[in-house]
Coordinates of C-alpha atoms in Angstrom, one line a residue:
Chain A
M1103 CA -74.5 83.4 -88.4
A1104 CA -76.0 82.0 -91.6
E1105 CA -78.0 78.8 -91.4
Y1106 CA -78.2 75.8 -93.7
K1107 CA -81.3 75.6 -95.9
F1108 CA -82.9 72.2 -95.9
T1109 CA -86.5 71.3 -96.8
T1110 CA -86.3 67.6 -96.2
N1111 CA -84.7 65.4 -93.6
W1112 CA -84.4 62.0 -95.2
F1113 CA -81.0 61.7 -93.5
Q1114 CA -82.0 62.0 -89.9
W1115 CA -81.4 58.4 -88.9
S1116 CA -78.1 58.0 -90.7
P1117 CA -75.7 59.8 -88.3
D1118 CA -76.1 57.1 -85.6
V1119 CA -75.2 54.3 -88.1
W1120 CA -72.5 56.2 -89.9
T1121 CA -70.8 57.3 -86.7
R1122 CA -70.3 53.6 -85.8
L1123 CA -68.8 52.9 -89.2
V1124 CA -66.2 55.7 -89.1
P1125 CA -63.6 53.8 -87.1
M1126 CA -63.7 51.0 -89.7
L1127 CA -62.6 53.3 -92.6
P1128 CA -59.1 53.0 -93.9
A1129 CA -58.8 56.8 -94.0
R1130 CA -61.1 59.8 -94.1
A1131 CA -59.6 61.5 -97.1
K1132 CA -61.5 60.6 -100.2
F1133 CA -65.3 60.2 -100.3
L1134 CA -67.9 59.9 -103.0
E1135 CA -71.6 60.5 -103.0
V1136 CA -74.1 59.6 -105.7
G1137 CA -77.2 61.6 -105.3
S1138 CA -76.5 64.8 -103.3
F1139 CA -79.9 66.6 -103.6
E1140 CA -79.8 69.7 -101.4
G1141 CA -76.7 68.6 -99.6
R1142 CA -77.8 67.4 -96.2
S1143 CA -75.7 64.2 -96.3
T1144 CA -72.9 66.1 -97.9
V1145 CA -72.8 68.7 -95.1
W1146 CA -73.0 66.1 -92.4
T1147 CA -70.3 64.0 -94.0
M1148 CA -68.0 66.9 -94.4
E1149 CA -68.6 68.1 -90.8
H1150 CA -68.3 64.7 -89.1
M1151 CA -66.5 62.2 -91.2
L1152 CA -64.1 63.9 -93.6
E1153 CA -60.7 65.0 -92.2
D1154 CA -58.9 68.3 -93.1
G1155 CA -57.3 68.0 -96.5
G1156 CA -60.0 65.5 -97.6
T1157 CA -62.4 65.7 -100.5
I1158 CA -65.9 64.5 -101.2
V1159 CA -67.0 64.1 -104.8
C1160 CA -70.8 64.9 -105.2
I1161 CA -72.6 63.5 -108.2
D1162 CA -76.2 64.5 -109.0
A1163 CA -78.1 65.4 -112.2
W1164 CA -80.4 67.7 -110.2
E1165 CA -83.1 66.6 -112.6
D1166 CA -86.8 66.5 -111.7
L1167 CA -87.9 63.4 -109.8
E1168 CA -90.5 61.2 -111.4
H1169 CA -91.9 59.9 -108.2
E1170 CA -95.3 61.4 -107.7
A1171 CA -94.6 62.5 -104.2
Y1172 CA -91.9 64.8 -105.5
R1173 CA -93.3 65.9 -108.8
D1174 CA -93.9 69.5 -107.6
M1175 CA -90.4 69.9 -106.3
S1176 CA -88.2 72.2 -108.4
M1177 CA -84.8 70.7 -108.8
G1178 CA -83.4 74.0 -109.9
S1179 CA -84.0 75.4 -106.4
V1180 CA -82.8 72.1 -104.9
E1181 CA -79.5 72.6 -106.7
E1182 CA -79.4 76.3 -105.5
R1183 CA -79.8 75.1 -101.9
F1184 CA -77.0 72.5 -102.5
D1185 CA -74.7 75.3 -103.7
Y1186 CA -75.7 77.6 -100.8
N1187 CA -75.2 74.8 -98.2
L1188 CA -71.8 73.8 -99.7
A1189 CA -70.6 77.4 -99.7
L1190 CA -71.6 77.6 -96.1
V1191 CA -69.9 74.4 -94.9
G1192 CA -66.9 75.7 -96.9
T1193 CA -66.7 78.8 -94.7
C1194 CA -66.7 76.6 -91.5
F1195 CA -64.4 73.9 -92.8
A1196 CA -62.1 75.6 -95.3
K1197 CA -59.7 72.6 -95.4
R1198 CA -62.4 70.1 -96.4
K1199 CA -63.3 70.2 -100.1
A1200 CA -66.3 69.2 -102.1
Q1201 CA -66.2 68.6 -105.9
K1202 CA -69.6 68.9 -107.6
I1203 CA -70.3 66.9 -110.8
K1204 CA -73.6 67.7 -112.4
A1205 CA -74.4 64.7 -114.5
Y1206 CA -76.1 61.3 -114.5
S1207 CA -74.2 58.8 -112.4
Q1208 CA -73.1 56.5 -115.2
P1209 CA -71.2 59.0 -117.3
A1210 CA -70.0 60.8 -114.1
L1211 CA -68.6 57.6 -112.6
G1212 CA -67.3 56.6 -116.0
G1213 CA -65.3 59.8 -116.2
I1214 CA -63.8 59.2 -112.8
L1215 CA -63.0 55.5 -113.5
G1216 CA -61.2 56.5 -116.7
Q1217 CA -58.8 58.8 -114.9
P1218 CA -55.5 57.4 -113.7
G1219 CA -55.1 56.9 -109.9
E1220 CA -58.8 56.7 -109.2
L1221 CA -59.3 52.9 -109.2
E1222 CA -59.6 51.6 -105.6
S1223 CA -58.9 54.9 -104.1
Y1224 CA -62.0 56.0 -102.2
D1225 CA -62.5 55.4 -98.5
F1226 CA -66.3 55.9 -98.4
I1227 CA -69.0 55.8 -101.0
Y1228 CA -72.6 56.7 -100.5
I1229 CA -75.1 55.4 -103.1
D1230 CA -78.3 57.4 -103.1
G1231 CA -79.0 58.2 -106.7
S1232 CA -81.9 56.8 -108.9
H1233 CA -83.9 54.3 -106.9
D1234 CA -84.7 52.1 -109.9
A1235 CA -83.1 48.7 -109.5
P1236 CA -81.1 48.7 -112.8
V1237 CA -79.5 52.1 -112.0
V1238 CA -78.7 51.0 -108.4
L1239 CA -77.0 47.9 -109.7
T1240 CA -75.0 49.9 -112.3
D1241 CA -74.0 52.5 -109.7
A1242 CA -72.9 49.8 -107.4
C1243 CA -70.8 47.9 -110.0
Q1244 CA -69.0 51.1 -111.1
A1245 CA -68.5 52.5 -107.6
W1246 CA -67.1 49.2 -106.4
S1247 CA -64.0 49.6 -108.7
L1248 CA -63.4 53.0 -107.1
L1249 CA -63.6 51.8 -103.5
R1250 CA -60.3 50.8 -101.8
R1251 CA -59.8 47.7 -99.7
G1252 CA -61.3 48.3 -96.3
G1253 CA -63.4 51.1 -97.6
I1254 CA -67.2 51.2 -97.0
M1255 CA -70.0 51.5 -99.5
M1256 CA -73.3 52.6 -98.1
F1257 CA -76.6 52.1 -99.9
D1258 CA -79.5 54.4 -98.9
D1259 CA -83.1 53.2 -99.0
Y1260 CA -82.5 49.5 -99.1
L1261 CA -86.1 49.1 -98.0
F1262 CA -87.6 52.1 -99.9
G1263 CA -90.7 51.6 -102.0
D1264 CA -93.5 49.2 -102.5
P1265 CA -92.3 45.6 -101.8
R1266 CA -94.3 44.3 -104.7
D1267 CA -92.8 46.8 -107.1
V1268 CA -89.4 45.0 -107.1
L1269 CA -87.8 46.7 -110.1
H1270 CA -88.5 50.2 -108.9
R1271 CA -86.9 50.0 -105.5
P1272 CA -83.2 49.4 -104.6
R1273 CA -83.5 46.1 -102.7
I1274 CA -83.3 43.5 -105.5
A1275 CA -80.2 45.3 -106.9
I1276 CA -78.5 45.5 -103.5
D1277 CA -79.3 41.8 -102.8
A1278 CA -77.9 40.7 -106.2
F1279 CA -74.8 42.8 -105.8
V1280 CA -74.1 41.5 -102.3
N1281 CA -74.6 37.9 -103.3
I1282 CA -72.5 38.1 -106.4
F1283 CA -69.6 40.1 -104.8
A1284 CA -69.8 37.9 -101.7
E1285 CA -66.1 37.0 -101.9
Q1286 CA -65.0 40.6 -101.9
L1287 CA -67.1 42.1 -99.2
V1288 CA -68.5 41.8 -95.7
V1289 CA -71.8 43.3 -94.6
V1290 CA -71.2 45.8 -91.8
H1291 CA -74.7 47.2 -91.5
Q1292 CA -78.2 46.1 -92.5
G1293 CA -81.3 48.1 -91.7
Y1294 CA -83.2 50.7 -93.8
Q1295 CA -79.7 51.4 -95.1
Y1296 CA -77.2 48.7 -96.1
A1297 CA -73.4 49.0 -95.8
V1298 CA -70.6 46.7 -97.1
Q1299 CA -66.9 46.8 -96.5
K1300 CA -64.5 45.8 -99.3
Q1301 CA -62.2 42.9 -98.4
Chain B
M484 CA -51.5 35.6 -149.0
A485 CA -51.1 35.3 -145.3
D486 CA -53.7 33.1 -143.4
Y487 CA -55.2 33.5 -140.0
V488 CA -53.5 31.8 -137.0
F489 CA -55.7 30.3 -134.3
T490 CA -54.9 27.9 -131.5
Q491 CA -58.4 27.6 -130.0
D492 CA -61.9 27.0 -131.4
W493 CA -64.2 28.0 -128.6
F494 CA -66.4 29.8 -131.2
H495 CA -67.5 27.0 -133.6
W496 CA -71.1 26.8 -132.4
A497 CA -71.7 30.5 -132.3
P498 CA -72.2 31.4 -136.0
A499 CA -75.4 29.3 -136.3
V500 CA -76.9 31.3 -133.5
W501 CA -75.5 34.7 -134.5
Q502 CA -76.9 34.3 -138.1
N503 CA -80.4 34.3 -136.6
L504 CA -79.7 37.5 -134.6
L505 CA -78.4 39.4 -137.5
P506 CA -81.9 40.5 -138.9
L507 CA -82.7 41.9 -135.4
L508 CA -79.9 44.4 -135.3
P509 CA -80.7 48.1 -135.9
A510 CA -77.7 48.4 -138.1
R511 CA -74.4 46.7 -138.8
K512 CA -72.2 49.7 -138.3
S513 CA -70.9 49.7 -134.7
F514 CA -70.0 46.6 -132.7
L515 CA -68.2 46.0 -129.4
E516 CA -66.4 42.9 -128.2
I517 CA -65.3 42.3 -124.6
G518 CA -62.7 39.6 -124.5
S519 CA -61.0 39.2 -127.9
F520 CA -58.2 36.8 -127.1
E521 CA -56.6 35.7 -130.4
G522 CA -59.4 37.2 -132.5
R523 CA -61.5 34.3 -133.7
S524 CA -64.8 35.9 -132.9
T525 CA -63.4 39.2 -134.1
V526 CA -62.6 37.8 -137.5
W527 CA -65.9 36.0 -137.9
T528 CA -67.9 39.0 -136.8
V529 CA -66.1 41.4 -139.2
E530 CA -66.3 39.0 -142.1
N531 CA -70.0 37.9 -141.6
M532 CA -71.8 40.6 -139.7
L533 CA -70.3 44.0 -140.1
D534 CA -71.0 46.3 -143.0
D535 CA -68.4 48.1 -145.1
G536 CA -67.7 51.3 -143.3
G537 CA -68.4 49.7 -139.9
T538 CA -66.2 49.3 -136.9
L539 CA -65.7 46.6 -134.3
T540 CA -64.1 47.8 -131.1
C541 CA -62.2 45.1 -129.2
I542 CA -61.5 45.3 -125.5
D543 CA -59.0 42.9 -123.9
P544 CA -56.2 43.3 -121.3
W545 CA -54.2 40.7 -123.2
P546 CA -52.3 39.8 -120.0
S547 CA -48.7 38.7 -120.4
G548 CA -48.3 35.0 -119.9
D549 CA -51.9 34.3 -120.6
L550 CA -53.2 30.8 -119.9
Y551 CA -53.5 29.6 -123.5
G552 CA -50.3 31.1 -124.9
D553 CA -48.6 28.9 -127.4
E554 CA -45.1 30.0 -127.3
A555 CA -44.2 28.7 -130.8
R556 CA -46.8 31.0 -132.2
G557 CA -46.4 34.0 -129.9
T558 CA -48.9 35.4 -127.4
A559 CA -52.6 35.7 -127.9
E560 CA -52.1 39.4 -128.5
D561 CA -49.5 38.7 -131.2
R562 CA -52.0 36.4 -132.9
F563 CA -54.8 38.9 -132.5
D564 CA -52.7 41.6 -134.2
H565 CA -51.7 39.2 -136.9
N566 CA -55.3 38.1 -137.5
V567 CA -56.6 41.6 -137.6
K568 CA -53.9 42.5 -140.1
V569 CA -54.9 39.6 -142.4
L570 CA -58.5 40.6 -141.9
G571 CA -57.7 44.2 -142.9
Q572 CA -56.2 42.9 -146.2
R573 CA -59.3 41.0 -147.0
F574 CA -61.9 43.5 -145.8
A575 CA -60.2 46.9 -146.2
K576 CA -63.5 48.8 -145.7
R577 CA -64.2 47.3 -142.3
R578 CA -62.3 48.6 -139.3
V579 CA -61.1 46.9 -136.0
E580 CA -60.3 49.3 -133.2
K581 CA -58.2 47.7 -130.5
R582 CA -58.6 49.0 -126.9
K583 CA -56.1 47.2 -124.6
G584 CA -57.2 47.5 -121.0
Q585 CA -59.6 46.3 -118.3
S586 CA -63.1 46.2 -119.7
I587 CA -64.7 48.1 -116.8
Q588 CA -62.3 51.0 -117.3
V589 CA -62.5 51.1 -121.1
M590 CA -66.3 50.9 -121.0
A591 CA -66.4 53.6 -118.3
S592 CA -64.5 55.9 -120.6
L593 CA -66.8 55.1 -123.5
I594 CA -69.9 55.9 -121.3
N595 CA -68.2 59.1 -120.2
S596 CA -67.7 60.1 -123.9
H597 CA -71.1 59.0 -125.2
G598 CA -73.4 59.6 -122.3
L599 CA -76.4 57.5 -122.1
E600 CA -77.1 57.5 -125.8
G601 CA -76.5 54.0 -127.1
V602 CA -73.9 53.7 -129.8
Y603 CA -73.5 50.0 -130.5
D604 CA -75.7 47.7 -132.6
F605 CA -74.2 44.5 -131.2
I606 CA -72.1 43.8 -128.1
Y607 CA -70.4 40.5 -127.3
I608 CA -69.5 39.8 -123.7
D609 CA -66.8 37.2 -123.3
G610 CA -64.4 38.7 -120.8
L611 CA -63.9 37.7 -117.2
H612 CA -65.9 34.6 -116.4
D613 CA -66.4 35.0 -112.7
A614 CA -69.8 36.4 -111.7
T615 CA -68.6 39.8 -110.5
G616 CA -66.8 40.4 -113.8
V617 CA -69.8 39.4 -115.9
L618 CA -72.2 41.5 -113.9
S619 CA -70.0 44.6 -114.2
D620 CA -69.5 44.1 -117.9
A621 CA -73.2 43.6 -118.4
C622 CA -74.2 46.8 -116.5
L623 CA -71.6 48.9 -118.2
A624 CA -72.3 47.5 -121.7
W625 CA -76.1 48.2 -121.4
P626 CA -76.0 52.0 -121.6
L627 CA -73.7 51.7 -124.6
L628 CA -76.2 49.5 -126.5
K629 CA -78.6 51.1 -129.0
Q630 CA -82.3 50.6 -128.6
G631 CA -83.0 47.4 -130.6
G632 CA -79.4 46.4 -130.3
V633 CA -78.4 42.9 -129.1
V634 CA -76.0 41.8 -126.4
V635 CA -74.6 38.2 -126.5
F636 CA -73.2 36.6 -123.3
D637 CA -70.8 33.9 -124.0
D638 CA -70.5 30.8 -121.8
Y639 CA -73.8 31.3 -119.9
L640 CA -73.6 27.7 -118.8
W641 CA -69.8 27.4 -118.5
G642 CA -68.1 26.2 -115.4
D643 CA -69.0 24.0 -112.4
P644 CA -72.7 24.5 -111.5
K645 CA -71.9 24.3 -107.8
D646 CA -69.3 27.1 -108.1
I647 CA -71.9 29.8 -108.7
L648 CA -69.6 32.7 -108.1
G649 CA -66.9 31.3 -110.5
R650 CA -69.2 31.2 -113.5
P651 CA -71.3 33.7 -115.5
K652 CA -74.8 32.2 -115.0
L653 CA -75.7 33.9 -111.7
A654 CA -74.6 37.3 -113.0
V655 CA -76.5 36.9 -116.3
D656 CA -79.6 35.8 -114.5
A657 CA -79.5 38.6 -112.0
F658 CA -78.9 41.1 -114.8
L659 CA -81.9 39.8 -116.8
N660 CA -84.2 39.9 -113.8
I661 CA -83.3 43.4 -112.8
F662 CA -83.3 44.8 -116.4
A663 CA -86.5 42.9 -117.2
E664 CA -88.3 46.1 -118.3
S665 CA -85.7 46.9 -120.9
A666 CA -84.3 43.6 -122.1
D667 CA -85.9 40.8 -124.2
V668 CA -84.3 37.4 -124.4
V669 CA -83.8 36.5 -128.0
H670 CA -81.6 33.4 -127.6
L671 CA -81.1 31.0 -124.7
G672 CA -78.7 28.2 -124.8
Y673 CA -75.0 27.8 -124.0
Q674 CA -74.9 31.5 -125.0
M675 CA -77.6 34.0 -123.9
A676 CA -78.7 36.9 -126.1
V677 CA -80.9 39.9 -125.1
R678 CA -82.3 42.7 -127.1
K679 CA -82.7 46.2 -125.7
R680 CA -86.3 47.4 -125.8

């Protein structure tokens, strides 16, 4: 049987946390992921969280990363691995769908938000796109309108990056978002990732 | 000739500030206003800031039974429509585009259409006044702003200082801190104005 192709394992510690959050979700039908990369979180989510008949929307520009550690990585081949892995998960879980949107997160989320019936309709949203604070904040504000009551929004890499480089890591944006939206959310996980549930 | 109809004058101190911002704008062609109400800022902006051939896009949900409705003179939306009509008679070459809806949805559609290429020279944010609404409006307006363009936040200091989530200040401050590498403060007072670097 064919095997998934992954070159990184940034996701290894997530399943423990995510598995505990699954019972809190209002449903397991409509998921959204910002930053899919080679599809490791996508595959895990489809295998373990999504139910038959459900859909996960995957947004990524598959554009070369600026961070020096990843400068040599070809995003063209990353996208090929995403497509390959998604095709493979599709053969095992034919009733669970993934919808790929290749674009920057702001126009992609904007396109979804502008469609009827999308507002407050997602059960689970994973924010793992650009790690610059302004983009994390914008992703969060847009995605929040798409999350339904009781739904969970998960931020990856809350503690990523150099603590002194506050504008180029997600933390200041997530902290600001959580403070300002305090009346609409409860924190349900806080560690290297950060998860909030909509009230 | 018909005259404008206004019931509120929340805008009277703005012109003095906005005159100073005018020379900073990259052009006077394409403006956006979030929270138009009965159109007082709309009228002033079109009369005094916009060029002939320019367009001001106005976003407001114009909820029915709005707080400041004056029944004898119709709803805020009726007055907006009337004022824009009068304005059109006086400045036929300057256009107002009305977009009725929630700002987050209307701006999301604009970003979807325009991508990350800024299209507006000037954006006025005067919609929801709770911190969540202001933060979302700011984050969504920013990609729509041209380089060198200016965003004005109304009512930066509005509201009860102890009710930090019920007023704009917390959101404007957070926005400015987080966008510090791309935003320069060009006015700070009861309103706050920032220019995109």
